[in-house]
Short mmCIF file of C-alpha atoms in Angstrom, two decimals:
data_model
loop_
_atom_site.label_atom_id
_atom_site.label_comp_id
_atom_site.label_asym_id
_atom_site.label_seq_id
_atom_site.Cartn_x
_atom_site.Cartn_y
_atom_site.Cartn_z
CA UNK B 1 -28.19 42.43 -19.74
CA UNK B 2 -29.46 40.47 -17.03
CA UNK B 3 -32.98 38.99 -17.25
CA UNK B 4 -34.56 39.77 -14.49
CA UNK B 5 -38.06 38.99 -12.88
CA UNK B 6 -39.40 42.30 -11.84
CA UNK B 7 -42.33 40.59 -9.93
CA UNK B 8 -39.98 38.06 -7.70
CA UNK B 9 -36.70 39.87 -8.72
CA UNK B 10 -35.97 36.63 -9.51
CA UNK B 11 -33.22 36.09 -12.73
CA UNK B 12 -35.03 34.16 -15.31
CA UNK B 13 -31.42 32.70 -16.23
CA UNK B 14 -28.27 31.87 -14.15
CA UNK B 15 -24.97 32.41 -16.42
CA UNK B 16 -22.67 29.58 -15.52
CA UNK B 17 -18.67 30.14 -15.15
CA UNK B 18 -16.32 27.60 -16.01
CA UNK B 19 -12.65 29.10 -16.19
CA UNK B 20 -12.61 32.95 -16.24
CA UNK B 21 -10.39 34.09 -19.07
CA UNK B 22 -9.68 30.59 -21.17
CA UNK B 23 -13.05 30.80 -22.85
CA UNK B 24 -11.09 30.56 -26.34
CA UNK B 25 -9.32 26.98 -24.78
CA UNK B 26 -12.61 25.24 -22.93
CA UNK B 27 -12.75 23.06 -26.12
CA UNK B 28 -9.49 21.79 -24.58
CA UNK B 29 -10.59 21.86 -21.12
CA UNK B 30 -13.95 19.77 -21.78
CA UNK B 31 -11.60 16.91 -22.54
CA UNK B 32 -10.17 15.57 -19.16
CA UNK B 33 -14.03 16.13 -18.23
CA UNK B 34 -15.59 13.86 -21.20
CA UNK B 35 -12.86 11.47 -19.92
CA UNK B 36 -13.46 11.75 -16.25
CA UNK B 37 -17.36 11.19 -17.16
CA UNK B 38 -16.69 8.36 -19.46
CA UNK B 39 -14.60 6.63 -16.58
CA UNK B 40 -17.35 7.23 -13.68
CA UNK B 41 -20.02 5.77 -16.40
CA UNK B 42 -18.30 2.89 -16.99
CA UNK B 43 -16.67 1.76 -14.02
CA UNK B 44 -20.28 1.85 -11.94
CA UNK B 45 -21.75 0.64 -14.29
CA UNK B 46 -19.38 -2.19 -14.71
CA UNK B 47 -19.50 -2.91 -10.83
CA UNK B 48 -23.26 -2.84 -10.93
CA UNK B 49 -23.05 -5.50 -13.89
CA UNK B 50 -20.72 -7.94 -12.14
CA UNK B 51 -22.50 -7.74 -8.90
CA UNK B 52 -25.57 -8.38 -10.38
CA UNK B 53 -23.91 -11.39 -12.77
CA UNK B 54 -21.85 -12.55 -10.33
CA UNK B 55 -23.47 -15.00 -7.44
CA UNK B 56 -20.37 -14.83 -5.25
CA UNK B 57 -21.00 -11.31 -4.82
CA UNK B 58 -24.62 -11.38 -3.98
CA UNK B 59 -23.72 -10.29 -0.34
CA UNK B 60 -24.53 -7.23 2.32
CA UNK B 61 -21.56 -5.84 1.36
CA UNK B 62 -21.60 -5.68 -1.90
CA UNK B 63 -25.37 -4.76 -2.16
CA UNK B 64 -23.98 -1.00 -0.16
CA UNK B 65 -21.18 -1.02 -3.47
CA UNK B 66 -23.96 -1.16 -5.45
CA UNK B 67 -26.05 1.82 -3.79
CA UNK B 68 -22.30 3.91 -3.88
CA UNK B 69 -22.08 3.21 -7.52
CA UNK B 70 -25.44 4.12 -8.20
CA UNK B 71 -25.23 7.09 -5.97
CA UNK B 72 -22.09 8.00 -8.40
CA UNK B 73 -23.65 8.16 -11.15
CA UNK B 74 -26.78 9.75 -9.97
CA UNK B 75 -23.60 12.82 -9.48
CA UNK B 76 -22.09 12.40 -12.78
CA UNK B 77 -25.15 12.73 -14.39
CA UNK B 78 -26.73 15.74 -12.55
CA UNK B 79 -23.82 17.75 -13.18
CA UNK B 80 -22.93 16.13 -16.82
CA UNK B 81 -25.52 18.59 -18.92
CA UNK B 82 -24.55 22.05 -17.44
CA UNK B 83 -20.79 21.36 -17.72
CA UNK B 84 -20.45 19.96 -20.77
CA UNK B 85 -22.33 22.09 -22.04
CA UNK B 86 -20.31 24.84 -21.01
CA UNK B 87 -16.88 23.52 -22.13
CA UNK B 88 -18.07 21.99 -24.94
CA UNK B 89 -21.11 23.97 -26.95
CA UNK B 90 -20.20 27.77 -24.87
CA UNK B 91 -24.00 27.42 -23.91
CA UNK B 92 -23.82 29.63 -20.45
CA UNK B 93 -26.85 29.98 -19.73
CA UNK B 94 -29.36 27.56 -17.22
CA UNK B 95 -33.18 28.52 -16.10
CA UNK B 96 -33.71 29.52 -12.91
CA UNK B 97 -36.07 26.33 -12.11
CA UNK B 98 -33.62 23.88 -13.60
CA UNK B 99 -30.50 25.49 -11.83
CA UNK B 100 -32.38 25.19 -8.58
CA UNK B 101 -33.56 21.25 -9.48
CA UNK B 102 -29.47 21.00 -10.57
CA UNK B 103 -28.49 22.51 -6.72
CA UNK B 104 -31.03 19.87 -5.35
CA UNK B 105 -29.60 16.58 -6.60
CA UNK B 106 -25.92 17.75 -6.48
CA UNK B 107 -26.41 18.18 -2.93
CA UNK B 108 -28.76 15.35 -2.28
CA UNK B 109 -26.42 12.84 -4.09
CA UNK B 110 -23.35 14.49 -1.82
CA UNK B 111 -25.56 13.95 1.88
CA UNK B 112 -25.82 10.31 0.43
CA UNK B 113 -22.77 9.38 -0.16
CA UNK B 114 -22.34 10.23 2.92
CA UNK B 115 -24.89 8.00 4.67
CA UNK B 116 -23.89 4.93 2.05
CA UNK B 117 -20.17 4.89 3.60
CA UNK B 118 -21.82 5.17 7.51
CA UNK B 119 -23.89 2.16 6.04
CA UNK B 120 -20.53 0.21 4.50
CA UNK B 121 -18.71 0.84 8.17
CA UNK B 122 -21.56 -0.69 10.03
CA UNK B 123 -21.26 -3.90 7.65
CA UNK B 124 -17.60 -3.85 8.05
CA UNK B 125 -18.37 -3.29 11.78
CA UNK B 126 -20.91 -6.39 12.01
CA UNK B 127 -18.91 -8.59 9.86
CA UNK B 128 -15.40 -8.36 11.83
CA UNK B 129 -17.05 -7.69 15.44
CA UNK B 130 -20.09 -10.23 15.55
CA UNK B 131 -19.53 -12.33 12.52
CA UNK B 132 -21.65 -15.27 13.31
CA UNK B 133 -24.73 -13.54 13.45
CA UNK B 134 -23.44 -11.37 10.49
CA UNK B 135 -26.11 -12.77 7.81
CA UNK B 136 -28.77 -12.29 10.70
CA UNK B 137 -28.36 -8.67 11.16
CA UNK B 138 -27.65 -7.79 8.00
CA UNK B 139 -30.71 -9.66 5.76
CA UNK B 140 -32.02 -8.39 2.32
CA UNK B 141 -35.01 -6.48 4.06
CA UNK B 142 -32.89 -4.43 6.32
CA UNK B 143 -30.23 -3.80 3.92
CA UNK B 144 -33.30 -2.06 1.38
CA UNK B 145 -34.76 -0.10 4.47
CA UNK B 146 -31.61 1.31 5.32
CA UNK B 147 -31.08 2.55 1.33
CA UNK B 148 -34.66 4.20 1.71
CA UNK B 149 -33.62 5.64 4.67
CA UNK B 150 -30.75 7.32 3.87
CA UNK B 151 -32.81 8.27 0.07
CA UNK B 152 -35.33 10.11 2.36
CA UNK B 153 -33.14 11.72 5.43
CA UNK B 154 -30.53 13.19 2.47
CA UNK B 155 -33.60 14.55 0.47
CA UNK B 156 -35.60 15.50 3.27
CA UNK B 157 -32.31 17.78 4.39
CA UNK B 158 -31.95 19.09 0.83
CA UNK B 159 -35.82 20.05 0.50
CA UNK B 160 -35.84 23.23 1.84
CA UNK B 161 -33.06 24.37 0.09
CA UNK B 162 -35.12 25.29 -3.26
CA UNK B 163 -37.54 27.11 -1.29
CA UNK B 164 -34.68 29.09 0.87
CA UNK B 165 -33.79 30.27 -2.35
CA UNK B 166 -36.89 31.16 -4.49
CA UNK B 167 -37.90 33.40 -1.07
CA UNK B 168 -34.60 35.57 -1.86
CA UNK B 169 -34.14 38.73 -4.34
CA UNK B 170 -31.38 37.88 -6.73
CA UNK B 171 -30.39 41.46 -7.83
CA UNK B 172 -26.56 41.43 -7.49
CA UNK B 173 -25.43 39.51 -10.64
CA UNK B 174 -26.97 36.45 -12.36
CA UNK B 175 -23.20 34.79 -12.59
CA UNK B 176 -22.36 31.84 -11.07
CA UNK B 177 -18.99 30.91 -10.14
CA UNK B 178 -19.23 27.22 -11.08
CA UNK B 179 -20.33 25.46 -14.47
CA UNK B 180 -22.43 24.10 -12.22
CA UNK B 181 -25.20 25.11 -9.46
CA UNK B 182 -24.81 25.22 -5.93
CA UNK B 183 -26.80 26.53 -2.60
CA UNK B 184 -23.54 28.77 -1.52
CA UNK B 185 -22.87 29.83 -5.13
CA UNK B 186 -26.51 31.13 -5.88
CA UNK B 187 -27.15 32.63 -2.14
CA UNK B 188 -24.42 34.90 -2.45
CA UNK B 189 -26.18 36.77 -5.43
CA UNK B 190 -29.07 37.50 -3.01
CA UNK B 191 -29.20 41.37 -2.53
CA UNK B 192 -31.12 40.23 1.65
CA UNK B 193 -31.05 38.56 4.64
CA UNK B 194 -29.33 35.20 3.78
CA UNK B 195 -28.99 34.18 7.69
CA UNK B 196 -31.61 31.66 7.68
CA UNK B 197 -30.12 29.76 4.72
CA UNK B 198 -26.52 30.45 5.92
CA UNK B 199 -28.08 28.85 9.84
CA UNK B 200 -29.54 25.83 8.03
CA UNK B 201 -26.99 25.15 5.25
CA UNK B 202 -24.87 24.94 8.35
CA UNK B 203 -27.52 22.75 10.55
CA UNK B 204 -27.82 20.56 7.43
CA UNK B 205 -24.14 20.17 6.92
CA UNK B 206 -23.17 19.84 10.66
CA UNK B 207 -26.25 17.06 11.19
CA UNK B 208 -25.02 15.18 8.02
CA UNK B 209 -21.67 15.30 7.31
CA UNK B 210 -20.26 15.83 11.19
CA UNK B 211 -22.69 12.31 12.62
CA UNK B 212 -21.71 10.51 9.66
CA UNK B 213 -17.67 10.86 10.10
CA UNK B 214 -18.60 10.92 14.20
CA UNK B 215 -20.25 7.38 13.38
CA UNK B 216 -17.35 5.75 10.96
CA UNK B 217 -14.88 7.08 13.58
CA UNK B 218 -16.69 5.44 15.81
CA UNK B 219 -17.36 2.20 14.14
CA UNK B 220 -13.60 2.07 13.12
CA UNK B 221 -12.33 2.04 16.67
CA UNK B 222 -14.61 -1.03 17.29
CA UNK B 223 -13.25 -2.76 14.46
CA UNK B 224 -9.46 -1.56 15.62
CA UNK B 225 -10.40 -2.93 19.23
CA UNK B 226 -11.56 -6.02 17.82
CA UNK B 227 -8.97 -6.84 15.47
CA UNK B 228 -6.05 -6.13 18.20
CA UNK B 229 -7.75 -9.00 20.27
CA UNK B 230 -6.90 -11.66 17.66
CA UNK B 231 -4.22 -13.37 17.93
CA UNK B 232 -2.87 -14.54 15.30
CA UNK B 233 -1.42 -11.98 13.44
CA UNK B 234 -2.12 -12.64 9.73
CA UNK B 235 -5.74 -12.99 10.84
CA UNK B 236 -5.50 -9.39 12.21
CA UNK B 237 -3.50 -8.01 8.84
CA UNK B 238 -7.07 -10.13 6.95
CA UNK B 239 -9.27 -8.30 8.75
CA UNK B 240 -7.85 -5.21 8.29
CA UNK B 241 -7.87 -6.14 4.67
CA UNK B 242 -11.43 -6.08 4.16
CA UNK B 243 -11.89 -2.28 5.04
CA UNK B 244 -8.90 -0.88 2.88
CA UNK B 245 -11.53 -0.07 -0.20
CA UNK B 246 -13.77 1.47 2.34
CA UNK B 247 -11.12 3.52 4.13
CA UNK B 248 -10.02 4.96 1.08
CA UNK B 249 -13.71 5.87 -0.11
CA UNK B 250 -13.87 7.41 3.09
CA UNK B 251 -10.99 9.36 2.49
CA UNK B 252 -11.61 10.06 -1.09
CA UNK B 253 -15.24 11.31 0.10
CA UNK B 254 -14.38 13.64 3.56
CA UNK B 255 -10.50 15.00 2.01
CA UNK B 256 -11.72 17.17 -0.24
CA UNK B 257 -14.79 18.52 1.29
CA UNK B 258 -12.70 19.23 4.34
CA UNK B 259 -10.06 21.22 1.74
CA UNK B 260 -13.14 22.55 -0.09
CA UNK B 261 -13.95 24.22 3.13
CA UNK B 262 -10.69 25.27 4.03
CA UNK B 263 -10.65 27.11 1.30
CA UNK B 264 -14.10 28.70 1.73
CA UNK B 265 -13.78 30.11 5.21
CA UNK B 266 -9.76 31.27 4.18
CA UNK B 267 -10.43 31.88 0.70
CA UNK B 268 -8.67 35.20 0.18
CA UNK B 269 -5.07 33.69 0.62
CA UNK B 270 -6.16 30.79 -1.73
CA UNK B 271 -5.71 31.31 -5.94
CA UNK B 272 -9.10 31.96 -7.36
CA UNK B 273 -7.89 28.95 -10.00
CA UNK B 274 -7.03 26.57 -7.06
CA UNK B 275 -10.39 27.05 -4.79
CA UNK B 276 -12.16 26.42 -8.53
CA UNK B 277 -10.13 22.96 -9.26
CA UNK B 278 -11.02 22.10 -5.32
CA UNK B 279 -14.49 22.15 -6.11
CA UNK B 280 -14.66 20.20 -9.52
CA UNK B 281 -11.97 17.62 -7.95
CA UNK B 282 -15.10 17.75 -4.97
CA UNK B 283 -17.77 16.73 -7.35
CA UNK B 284 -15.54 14.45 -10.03
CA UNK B 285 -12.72 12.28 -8.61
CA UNK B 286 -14.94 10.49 -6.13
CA UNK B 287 -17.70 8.81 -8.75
CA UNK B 288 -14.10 8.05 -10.76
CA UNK B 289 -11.83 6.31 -8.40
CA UNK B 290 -14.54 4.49 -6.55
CA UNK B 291 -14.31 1.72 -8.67
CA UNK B 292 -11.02 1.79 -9.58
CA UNK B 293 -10.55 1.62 -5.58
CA UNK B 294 -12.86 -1.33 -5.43
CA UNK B 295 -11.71 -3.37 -8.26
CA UNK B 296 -7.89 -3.25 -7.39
CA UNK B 297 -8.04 -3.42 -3.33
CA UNK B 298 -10.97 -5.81 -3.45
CA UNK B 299 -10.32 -9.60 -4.05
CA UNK B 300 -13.81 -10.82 -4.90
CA UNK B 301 -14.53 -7.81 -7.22
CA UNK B 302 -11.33 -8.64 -9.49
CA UNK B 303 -12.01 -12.54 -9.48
CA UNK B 304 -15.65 -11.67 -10.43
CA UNK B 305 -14.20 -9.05 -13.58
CA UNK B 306 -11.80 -12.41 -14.35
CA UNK B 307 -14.69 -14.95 -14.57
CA UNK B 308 -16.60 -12.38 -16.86
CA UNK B 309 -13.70 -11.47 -19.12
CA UNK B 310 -12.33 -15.16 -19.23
CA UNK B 311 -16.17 -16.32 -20.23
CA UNK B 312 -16.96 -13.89 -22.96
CA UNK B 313 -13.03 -14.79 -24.15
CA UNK B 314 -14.15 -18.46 -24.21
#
């Protein structure tokens, strides 16, 4: 039976979904997931180590690597105790407090990511377009107030989203969709009015996600203007070079929350199993491939692994 509030008709426990039906396999199932975790673990954490090892490295650039690896893990982690403990131990059930503090950090670790790649365009931006006064603009100071900026706007935006929630009746079900909680997932339980949450999770969304791209977009045709004015033409393909890692993070990031919705607003002509896999592949292949991306497209960051490796050989 459900266990339900009567005071707040409020569920004291949210029952978490993983893969509807292959309960008796999930043993199975938690394995690509241990492995995806162990790989996000230790590929930001090795990226934080060399950066902070490495005195090459001790640049603008790769101090906003360092704030995406951390923001990775800060992900990994928040969703790492509900969904392995789904697939792993069968335990289904999450409190309502902790499911809401779950929903917070999923979301505020998403709107960050976010404002870390604007951040990593406007170095790219700086560095190609005005490169002289590149360590001028971009000095330790500024570099830490922009990471506390973007820490409070993407918490500030995910604040109210607790609250949104706690004000509804949860009286439809208590079952989630995800092994994992989110805003959407647990305001469509809500037996009232969800237009104010459904107004601001779009505000929020819309204000975060939609400047953000509207700012790399922007910051990438300055680059693209600035590059086609060189000359020579291996300095152009150089250039170029140096935003490969952070084109593909951008893609890796915005590709499959733009699928994710897709699938939300058309859902009905989408596979149940397929708009599930769109929203772990959401939440897990970015803090994964990050550093993979990194390490192979980014010069600096594989010499830097080679001096460690080659010094703890010697």
């Amino acid at each position: 039976m459900t266990d339900f509030n009567s005071s707040s008709f409020q569920p004291g426990t949210f029952q978490l979904m993983g893969f509807p039906g292959q309960e008796a396999v999930y043993h199975w199932i938690a394995v690509p997931f241990v492995v995806l975790y162990i790989t996000a673990i230790v590929g930001n954490c090795l990226v934080l180590c060399i950066v902070r090892t490495d005195r090459h490295l001790h640049r603008p650039m790769y101090w906003f690597l360092c704030m995406l690896s951390v923001n990775d893990l800060g992900m990994s982690l928040s969703t790492l105790p509900t969904l392995l403990g789904t697939f792993c131990f069968h335990f289904t059930s999450v409190n309502f407090d902790a499911c809401l503090a779950q929903m917070f950090f999923i979301h505020t670790f998403s709107f960050m990511e976010s404002g870390i790649l604007v951040a990593m365009s406007f170095d790219r931006f700086v560095a190609i377009c005005n490169p002289l006064r590149y360590a001028a603009i971009l000095t330790t100071p500024r570099i830490v107030g922009i990471g506390l900026s973007i820490v409070f706007k993407s918490s500030s935006m995910i604040f109210p989203f607790p609250f949104l929630i706690k004000r509804l009746p949860i009286c439809k079900s208590n079952a989630l969709s995800h092994a994992y909680c989110l805003h959407s997932d647990m305001m469509r339980l809500a037996c009232a009015d969800t237009t104010i949450n459904n107004v601001y999770g779009l505000f929020s969304t819309l204000f975060t996600y939609g400047l953000d791209s509207l700012f790399i977009i922007l910051s990438y045709i300055m680059i693209l203007m600035t590059v086609l004015n060189i000359a020579s033409r291996e300095q152009r393909l150089t250039a170029l070079n140096t935003c490969a890692s952070h084109i593909c993070a951008v893609l890796l990031f915005y590709v499959p929350i733009i699928a994710v919705a897709v699938m939300h607003r058309f859902g009905k002509h989408f596979p149940h199993l397929v708009q599930i896999l769109a929203s772990y592949i959401y939440l897990f292949v970015t803090p994964v491939l990050n550093p993979v991306i990194y390490s192979v497209k980014t010069k600096e960051i594989r010499k830097a692994i080679l001096r460690v490796l080659s010094r703890d050989l010697i």
